[in-house]
mmCIF file of C-alpha atoms and ligand atoms in Angstrom:
data_model
loop_
_atom_site.group_PDB
_atom_site.id
_atom_site.type_symbol
_atom_site.label_atom_id
_atom_site.label_comp_id
_atom_site.label_asym_id
_atom_site.label_seq_id
_atom_site.Cartn_x
_atom_site.Cartn_y
_atom_site.Cartn_z
ATOM 1 C CA MET M 48 49.885 149.419 112.946
ATOM 2 C CA PRO M 49 50.022 149.785 109.151
ATOM 3 C CA PRO M 50 47.726 152.462 107.693
ATOM 4 C CA VAL M 51 44.487 151.219 106.127
ATOM 5 C CA VAL M 52 42.876 152.461 102.903
ATOM 6 C CA GLU M 53 39.442 151.332 101.796
ATOM 7 C CA THR M 54 39.158 152.618 98.226
ATOM 8 C CA ILE M 55 40.966 151.771 95.009
ATOM 9 C CA ALA M 56 41.591 155.503 94.480
ATOM 10 C CA ASP M 57 43.379 155.799 97.852
ATOM 11 C CA LEU M 58 45.371 152.623 97.199
ATOM 12 C CA ARG M 59 46.499 153.991 93.820
ATOM 13 C CA ALA M 60 47.436 157.339 95.359
ATOM 14 C CA ARG M 61 49.688 155.624 97.949
ATOM 15 C CA VAL M 62 51.297 153.399 95.331
ATOM 16 C CA ALA M 63 51.813 156.381 92.997
ATOM 17 C CA GLY M 64 53.624 158.166 95.852
ATOM 18 C CA TRP M 65 55.974 155.189 96.286
ATOM 19 C CA ARG M 66 56.516 154.967 92.519
ATOM 20 C CA LYS M 67 58.078 158.465 92.527
ATOM 21 C CA ASP M 68 61.171 156.550 93.536
ATOM 22 C CA GLU M 69 61.659 154.747 90.215
ATOM 23 C CA SER M 70 63.678 151.979 91.795
ATOM 24 C CA ALA M 71 60.991 151.133 94.386
ATOM 25 C CA ARG M 72 59.711 147.559 94.164
ATOM 26 C CA ILE M 73 56.203 146.962 95.402
ATOM 27 C CA GLY M 74 54.729 143.679 96.613
ATOM 28 C CA LEU M 75 51.109 142.635 97.109
ATOM 29 C CA VAL M 76 49.855 139.951 99.497
ATOM 30 C CA PRO M 77 46.159 139.261 98.803
ATOM 31 C CA THR M 78 44.303 137.715 101.762
ATOM 32 C CA MET M 79 40.814 137.259 103.125
ATOM 33 C CA GLY M 80 41.977 138.230 106.624
ATOM 34 C CA ALA M 81 41.744 135.979 109.717
ATOM 35 C CA LEU M 82 45.506 136.084 109.414
ATOM 36 C CA HIS M 83 47.684 133.280 110.747
ATOM 37 C CA GLU M 84 51.373 132.480 110.607
ATOM 38 C CA GLY M 85 51.007 131.260 106.996
ATOM 39 C CA HIS M 86 49.863 134.715 105.868
ATOM 40 C CA LEU M 87 52.509 136.456 107.976
ATOM 41 C CA SER M 88 55.216 134.343 106.341
ATOM 42 C CA LEU M 89 53.971 135.585 102.924
ATOM 43 C CA VAL M 90 54.203 139.189 104.132
ATOM 44 C CA ARG M 91 57.739 138.622 105.447
ATOM 45 C CA GLU M 92 58.753 136.982 102.174
ATOM 46 C CA MET M 93 57.435 140.010 100.258
ATOM 47 C CA LYS M 94 59.159 142.379 102.663
ATOM 48 C CA ALA M 95 62.458 140.602 101.942
ATOM 49 C CA ARG M 96 61.970 140.937 98.172
ATOM 50 C CA THR M 97 60.463 144.417 97.826
ATOM 51 C CA ASP M 98 60.618 147.907 99.314
ATOM 52 C CA ARG M 99 56.911 148.354 100.014
ATOM 53 C CA VAL M 100 54.280 145.749 100.834
ATOM 54 C CA VAL M 101 50.525 146.089 100.508
ATOM 55 C CA VAL M 102 48.347 143.461 102.204
ATOM 56 C CA SER M 103 44.780 143.280 100.971
ATOM 57 C CA ILE M 104 42.061 142.000 103.275
ATOM 58 C CA PHE M 105 38.781 141.251 101.543
ATOM 59 C CA VAL M 106 36.417 138.345 102.126
ATOM 60 C CA ASN M 107 35.352 137.911 98.528
ATOM 61 C CA PRO M 108 31.667 136.945 98.261
ATOM 62 C CA ALA M 109 32.085 135.881 94.628
ATOM 63 C CA GLN M 110 34.189 132.837 95.562
ATOM 64 C CA PHE M 111 31.643 131.384 97.997
ATOM 65 C CA ALA M 112 28.587 129.408 96.847
ATOM 66 C CA PRO M 113 25.323 130.301 98.630
ATOM 67 C CA HIS M 114 25.559 127.192 100.856
ATOM 68 C CA GLU M 115 29.181 127.920 101.854
ATOM 69 C CA ASP M 116 30.628 129.776 104.839
ATOM 70 C CA PHE M 117 30.763 133.398 103.619
ATOM 71 C CA ASP M 118 28.677 134.693 106.551
ATOM 72 C CA ARG M 119 30.594 132.854 109.239
ATOM 73 C CA TYR M 120 34.068 133.220 107.667
ATOM 74 C CA PRO M 121 36.214 134.614 110.533
ATOM 75 C CA ARG M 122 36.703 138.391 110.397
ATOM 76 C CA ASN M 123 38.759 140.342 112.938
ATOM 77 C CA MET M 124 40.349 143.467 111.504
ATOM 78 C CA GLU M 125 41.871 144.673 114.780
ATOM 79 C CA ASP M 126 43.565 141.376 115.384
ATOM 80 C CA ASP M 127 44.778 141.250 111.749
ATOM 81 C CA LEU M 128 46.257 144.756 111.992
ATOM 82 C CA ALA M 129 48.034 143.902 115.254
ATOM 83 C CA LYS M 130 49.579 140.827 113.589
ATOM 84 C CA LEU M 131 50.588 142.838 110.524
ATOM 85 C CA ALA M 132 52.274 145.412 112.767
ATOM 86 C CA THR M 133 54.835 142.690 113.585
ATOM 87 C CA THR M 134 55.700 142.248 109.880
ATOM 88 C CA ARG M 135 56.357 145.860 108.912
ATOM 89 C CA ALA M 136 53.696 145.736 106.170
ATOM 90 C CA ASP M 137 53.424 149.233 104.687
ATOM 91 C CA LEU M 138 49.735 149.439 103.848
ATOM 92 C CA VAL M 139 46.512 147.492 104.228
ATOM 93 C CA PHE M 140 43.891 147.675 101.496
ATOM 94 C CA ALA M 141 40.565 146.695 103.066
ATOM 95 C CA PRO M 142 37.771 147.532 100.643
ATOM 96 C CA GLY M 143 34.087 146.928 101.295
ATOM 97 C CA VAL M 144 32.001 144.791 98.947
ATOM 98 C CA ALA M 145 30.572 147.866 97.146
ATOM 99 C CA GLU M 146 34.101 149.089 96.354
ATOM 100 C CA MET M 147 35.080 145.807 94.698
ATOM 101 C CA TYR M 148 31.672 145.047 93.187
ATOM 102 C CA PRO M 149 30.016 148.411 92.503
ATOM 103 C CA HIS M 150 26.329 148.569 91.646
ATOM 104 C CA GLY M 151 25.737 146.960 88.254
ATOM 105 C CA PHE M 152 28.976 144.948 88.329
ATOM 106 C CA ALA M 153 28.784 142.641 85.312
ATOM 107 C CA THR M 154 32.289 141.397 84.571
ATOM 108 C CA GLY M 155 33.750 138.000 85.297
ATOM 109 C CA ILE M 156 37.065 136.378 84.501
ATOM 110 C CA GLU M 157 37.097 132.698 83.625
ATOM 111 C CA VAL M 158 40.368 130.796 83.442
ATOM 112 C CA ALA M 159 40.250 127.359 81.808
ATOM 113 C CA GLY M 160 43.448 125.235 81.778
ATOM 114 C CA PRO M 161 44.595 124.700 85.371
ATOM 115 C CA SER M 162 41.137 125.364 86.824
ATOM 116 C CA ALA M 163 39.728 122.214 85.189
ATOM 117 C CA GLY M 164 38.814 119.429 87.641
ATOM 118 C CA LEU M 165 39.871 119.002 91.307
ATOM 119 C CA GLU M 166 38.458 122.035 93.194
ATOM 120 C CA THR M 167 36.209 122.933 90.259
ATOM 121 C CA ASP M 168 34.500 119.524 90.416
ATOM 122 C CA PHE M 169 33.355 120.337 93.962
ATOM 123 C CA ARG M 170 33.273 124.167 93.994
ATOM 124 C CA PRO M 171 32.353 125.094 90.401
ATOM 125 C CA HIS M 172 31.906 128.802 91.245
ATOM 126 C CA PHE M 173 35.250 129.116 93.056
ATOM 127 C CA PHE M 174 37.900 129.963 90.473
ATOM 128 C CA GLY M 175 35.660 132.409 88.583
ATOM 129 C CA GLY M 176 35.259 134.363 91.830
ATOM 130 C CA VAL M 177 38.961 134.128 92.692
ATOM 131 C CA ALA M 178 40.133 135.092 89.185
ATOM 132 C CA THR M 179 37.819 138.102 89.031
ATOM 133 C CA VAL M 180 38.799 139.496 92.428
ATOM 134 C CA VAL M 181 42.515 138.774 92.002
ATOM 135 C CA ALA M 182 42.523 140.457 88.580
ATOM 136 C CA LYS M 183 40.861 143.492 90.197
ATOM 137 C CA LEU M 184 43.371 143.541 93.079
ATOM 138 C CA LEU M 185 46.344 143.218 90.714
ATOM 139 C CA ILE M 186 45.055 145.969 88.424
ATOM 140 C CA ALA M 187 44.244 148.227 91.405
ATOM 141 C CA ALA M 188 47.662 147.907 93.060
ATOM 142 C CA LEU M 189 49.840 147.130 90.002
ATOM 143 C CA PRO M 190 52.598 145.634 92.177
ATOM 144 C CA ASP M 191 55.865 144.255 90.813
ATOM 145 C CA ILE M 192 55.292 140.953 92.611
ATOM 146 C CA ALA M 193 52.294 139.245 94.200
ATOM 147 C CA ILE M 194 52.511 136.200 96.428
ATOM 148 C CA PHE M 195 49.957 133.421 97.032
ATOM 149 C CA GLY M 196 50.278 130.494 99.435
ATOM 150 C CA GLU M 197 51.027 127.083 97.960
ATOM 151 C CA LYS M 198 48.366 125.530 100.198
ATOM 152 C CA ASP M 199 45.910 126.632 97.503
ATOM 153 C CA TYR M 200 48.127 125.126 94.834
ATOM 154 C CA GLN M 201 45.515 124.973 92.064
ATOM 155 C CA GLN M 202 44.591 128.594 92.823
ATOM 156 C CA LEU M 203 48.248 129.601 92.459
ATOM 157 C CA LEU M 204 48.412 128.008 88.988
ATOM 158 C CA VAL M 205 45.120 129.643 87.952
ATOM 159 C CA ILE M 206 46.431 133.057 89.035
ATOM 160 C CA ARG M 207 49.734 132.523 87.180
ATOM 161 C CA ARG M 208 47.759 131.642 84.041
ATOM 162 C CA LEU M 209 45.478 134.661 84.307
ATOM 163 C CA THR M 210 48.414 137.022 84.858
ATOM 164 C CA VAL M 211 50.189 135.740 81.736
ATOM 165 C CA ASP M 212 46.977 135.668 79.676
ATOM 166 C CA LEU M 213 45.989 139.239 80.607
ATOM 167 C CA GLY M 214 49.548 140.471 80.016
ATOM 168 C CA LEU M 215 49.848 141.898 83.531
ATOM 169 C CA PRO M 216 53.481 142.898 84.185
ATOM 170 C CA ILE M 217 53.474 141.237 87.604
ATOM 171 C CA GLU M 218 55.566 138.330 88.852
ATOM 172 C CA ILE M 219 53.481 135.741 90.688
ATOM 173 C CA ILE M 220 55.281 133.698 93.302
ATOM 174 C CA GLY M 221 54.188 130.900 95.608
ATOM 175 C CA GLY M 222 54.842 130.904 99.357
ATOM 176 C CA ALA M 223 55.677 127.648 101.139
ATOM 177 C CA ILE M 224 52.923 126.044 103.224
ATOM 178 C CA VAL M 225 53.293 126.767 106.952
ATOM 179 C CA ARG M 226 52.279 123.820 109.137
ATOM 180 C CA GLU M 227 51.238 123.229 112.745
ATOM 181 C CA PRO M 228 53.532 120.964 114.821
ATOM 182 C CA ASP M 229 51.527 117.867 113.729
ATOM 183 C CA GLY M 230 51.817 118.900 110.080
ATOM 184 C CA LEU M 231 48.314 120.321 109.583
ATOM 185 C CA ALA M 232 48.563 123.075 106.962
ATOM 186 C CA MET M 233 47.622 126.419 108.519
ATOM 187 C CA SER M 234 44.273 127.736 107.325
ATOM 188 C CA SER M 235 41.795 130.311 108.604
ATOM 189 C CA ARG M 236 39.151 127.551 108.429
ATOM 190 C CA ASN M 237 41.051 125.406 110.980
ATOM 191 C CA ALA M 238 39.325 127.650 113.556
ATOM 192 C CA TYR M 239 36.082 125.764 112.781
ATOM 193 C CA LEU M 240 37.504 122.414 113.969
ATOM 194 C CA LYS M 241 36.249 120.918 117.241
ATOM 195 C CA PRO M 242 38.988 119.189 119.323
ATOM 196 C CA ASP M 243 38.208 115.660 118.044
ATOM 197 C CA GLU M 244 38.027 116.947 114.444
ATOM 198 C CA ARG M 245 41.311 118.785 114.930
ATOM 199 C CA ARG M 246 43.014 115.477 115.845
ATOM 200 C CA ILE M 247 41.699 113.845 112.661
ATOM 201 C CA ALA M 248 42.640 116.896 110.554
ATOM 202 C CA GLY M 249 46.268 116.424 111.609
ATOM 203 C CA LYS M 250 46.319 113.097 109.777
ATOM 204 C CA LEU M 251 45.680 114.553 106.323
ATOM 205 C CA ASN M 252 49.309 115.510 105.771
ATOM 206 C CA LEU M 253 50.548 112.153 107.090
ATOM 207 C CA VAL M 254 48.316 110.193 104.721
ATOM 208 C CA LEU M 255 49.429 112.349 101.789
ATOM 209 C CA LYS M 256 53.097 111.824 102.657
ATOM 210 C CA GLY M 257 52.431 108.054 102.670
ATOM 211 C CA VAL M 258 50.699 108.270 99.298
ATOM 212 C CA ALA M 259 53.600 110.289 97.864
ATOM 213 C CA SER M 260 56.130 107.736 99.020
ATOM 214 C CA ARG M 261 54.051 104.840 97.530
ATOM 215 C CA ALA M 262 53.963 106.702 94.213
ATOM 216 C CA ARG M 263 57.715 107.328 94.363
ATOM 217 C CA SER M 264 58.381 103.662 94.989
ATOM 218 C CA GLY M 265 56.658 102.806 91.705
ATOM 219 C CA HIS M 266 53.063 101.855 92.634
ATOM 220 C CA ALA M 267 50.500 102.547 89.896
ATOM 221 C CA ILE M 268 49.076 106.058 90.231
ATOM 222 C CA PRO M 269 45.296 105.287 90.161
ATOM 223 C CA ALA M 270 45.703 102.530 92.796
ATOM 224 C CA THR M 271 47.855 104.830 94.929
ATOM 225 C CA GLU M 272 45.235 107.600 94.757
ATOM 226 C CA ALA M 273 42.498 105.099 95.715
ATOM 227 C CA ALA M 274 44.596 103.838 98.646
ATOM 228 C CA GLY M 275 44.975 107.468 99.819
ATOM 229 C CA LYS M 276 41.183 107.950 99.814
ATOM 230 C CA THR M 277 40.683 104.766 101.832
ATOM 231 C CA ALA M 278 43.377 105.800 104.309
ATOM 232 C CA LEU M 279 41.687 109.182 104.860
ATOM 233 C CA LEU M 280 38.296 107.556 105.498
ATOM 234 C CA GLU M 281 39.950 105.116 107.908
ATOM 235 C CA ALA M 282 41.641 108.072 109.651
ATOM 236 C CA GLY M 283 38.174 109.491 110.429
ATOM 237 C CA PHE M 284 37.431 111.903 107.577
ATOM 238 C CA ASN M 285 33.697 111.850 106.736
ATOM 239 C CA SER M 286 34.214 112.184 102.998
ATOM 240 C CA VAL M 287 37.024 112.620 100.533
ATOM 241 C CA ASP M 288 36.515 114.822 97.477
ATOM 242 C CA TYR M 289 39.762 113.813 95.809
ATOM 243 C CA VAL M 290 43.259 112.470 96.262
ATOM 244 C CA ALA M 291 45.061 113.119 92.991
ATOM 245 C CA ILE M 292 48.614 112.934 91.715
ATOM 246 C CA ARG M 293 48.975 115.416 88.871
ATOM 247 C CA ASP M 294 51.566 117.128 86.692
ATOM 248 C CA ALA M 295 52.936 119.895 88.942
ATOM 249 C CA GLU M 296 52.774 122.553 86.229
ATOM 250 C CA THR M 297 49.557 121.806 84.363
ATOM 251 C CA LEU M 298 47.630 119.650 86.860
ATOM 252 C CA GLU M 299 46.942 117.226 84.014
ATOM 253 C CA LYS M 300 46.538 113.555 84.866
ATOM 254 C CA ILE M 301 49.742 111.545 84.651
ATOM 255 C CA GLU M 302 50.467 107.855 84.204
ATOM 256 C CA THR M 303 53.992 107.823 85.623
ATOM 257 C CA LEU M 304 56.289 110.019 87.710
ATOM 258 C CA PHE M 305 58.632 111.162 84.947
ATOM 259 C CA ARG M 306 57.979 114.858 85.512
ATOM 260 C CA PRO M 307 57.633 116.910 88.710
ATOM 261 C CA ALA M 308 54.249 115.994 90.183
ATOM 262 C CA ARG M 309 52.019 117.216 92.956
ATOM 263 C CA ILE M 310 49.728 115.242 95.196
ATOM 264 C CA LEU M 311 46.593 117.206 96.057
ATOM 265 C CA ALA M 312 43.678 116.305 98.307
ATOM 266 C CA ALA M 313 40.431 117.688 99.680
ATOM 267 C CA ALA M 314 38.495 115.984 102.460
ATOM 268 C CA LYS M 315 35.830 116.848 105.013
ATOM 269 C CA VAL M 316 36.054 116.374 108.752
ATOM 270 C CA GLY M 317 32.783 117.295 110.447
ATOM 271 C CA ALA M 318 31.460 120.238 108.450
ATOM 272 C CA THR M 319 34.941 121.569 107.620
ATOM 273 C CA ARG M 320 36.527 120.980 104.238
ATOM 274 C CA LEU M 321 40.326 120.852 104.269
ATOM 275 C CA ILE M 322 42.767 120.885 101.378
ATOM 276 C CA ASP M 323 46.471 120.113 101.300
ATOM 277 C CA ASN M 324 49.206 119.193 98.825
ATOM 278 C CA PHE M 325 52.828 118.098 98.569
ATOM 279 C CA ALA M 326 55.435 118.031 95.858
ATOM 280 C CA VAL M 327 56.099 114.452 94.702
HETATM 281 O O1 LIG K 657 43.569 132.502 99.014
HETATM 282 C C1 LIG K 657 42.837 133.439 99.393
HETATM 283 O O2 LIG K 657 42.880 133.900 100.543
HETATM 284 C C2 LIG K 657 41.827 134.030 98.408
HETATM 285 O O3 LIG K 657 41.336 133.045 97.553
HETATM 286 C C3 LIG K 657 42.384 135.222 97.624
HETATM 287 C C4 LIG K 657 43.546 134.826 96.738
HETATM 288 C C5 LIG K 657 42.821 136.325 98.585
HETATM 289 C C6 LIG K 657 41.282 135.794 96.716
HETATM 290 O O4 LIG K 657 40.164 136.187 97.435
#
């Protein structure tokens, strides 16, 4: 099992030890635990690119609204450590809430640009909480590279923006989405799905692939997005927050497919909100 440290001071001491070897490259994989194959693929990717890999496990209260699932978010440290043992991760940073948000904590990081719209329209608190905790994790570990899954594509762009804007000397890379055999993107929240909901959830990626191919064959983008929403409701989703085809780099709205684009969607099945995206 990888060793676990719970304080920023201990994390820094370990990293400082590794940095005595000036050529050592250090990677960080931030997670909220409840690890699945998607997370493990990020750890393996970091292990291939760097000499030492830190995995952080912290369920960040600041990115959950009061009505969201912070309390029931799955937590199983022993299971996470056993999974990480198979990846040769070097260190786990698992701080408590008081370590990350000490008494009197009064700082927040807001990123405009790529955080506008999409997730923010439905979870207005989300990117402020993510940006603040990720900035803290990056500053605490000061890795050479940090990796974030492309399933949270808008989050990845927000984190890239914040890293450039704050002048952090850290390369941010995206890790490919890992999917179940029916194409459902792996997510810790898939554990909430009842069997009938799980069957419906597996259709999200299929609908999005259909929407992407309609867009590629020249259908107008707003009509294609609307057709995607209808298809998701017909597939059994209770509600659809968005189906959007956007510029892949800025997430701005686009009229035509002249530049690399991304199709992104969020929809609810039962009480579980799922997101997914594909390159177009
Ligand atoms: O994607 C996640 O698991 C979280 O949003 C992150 C990046 C670890 C920040 O809490």
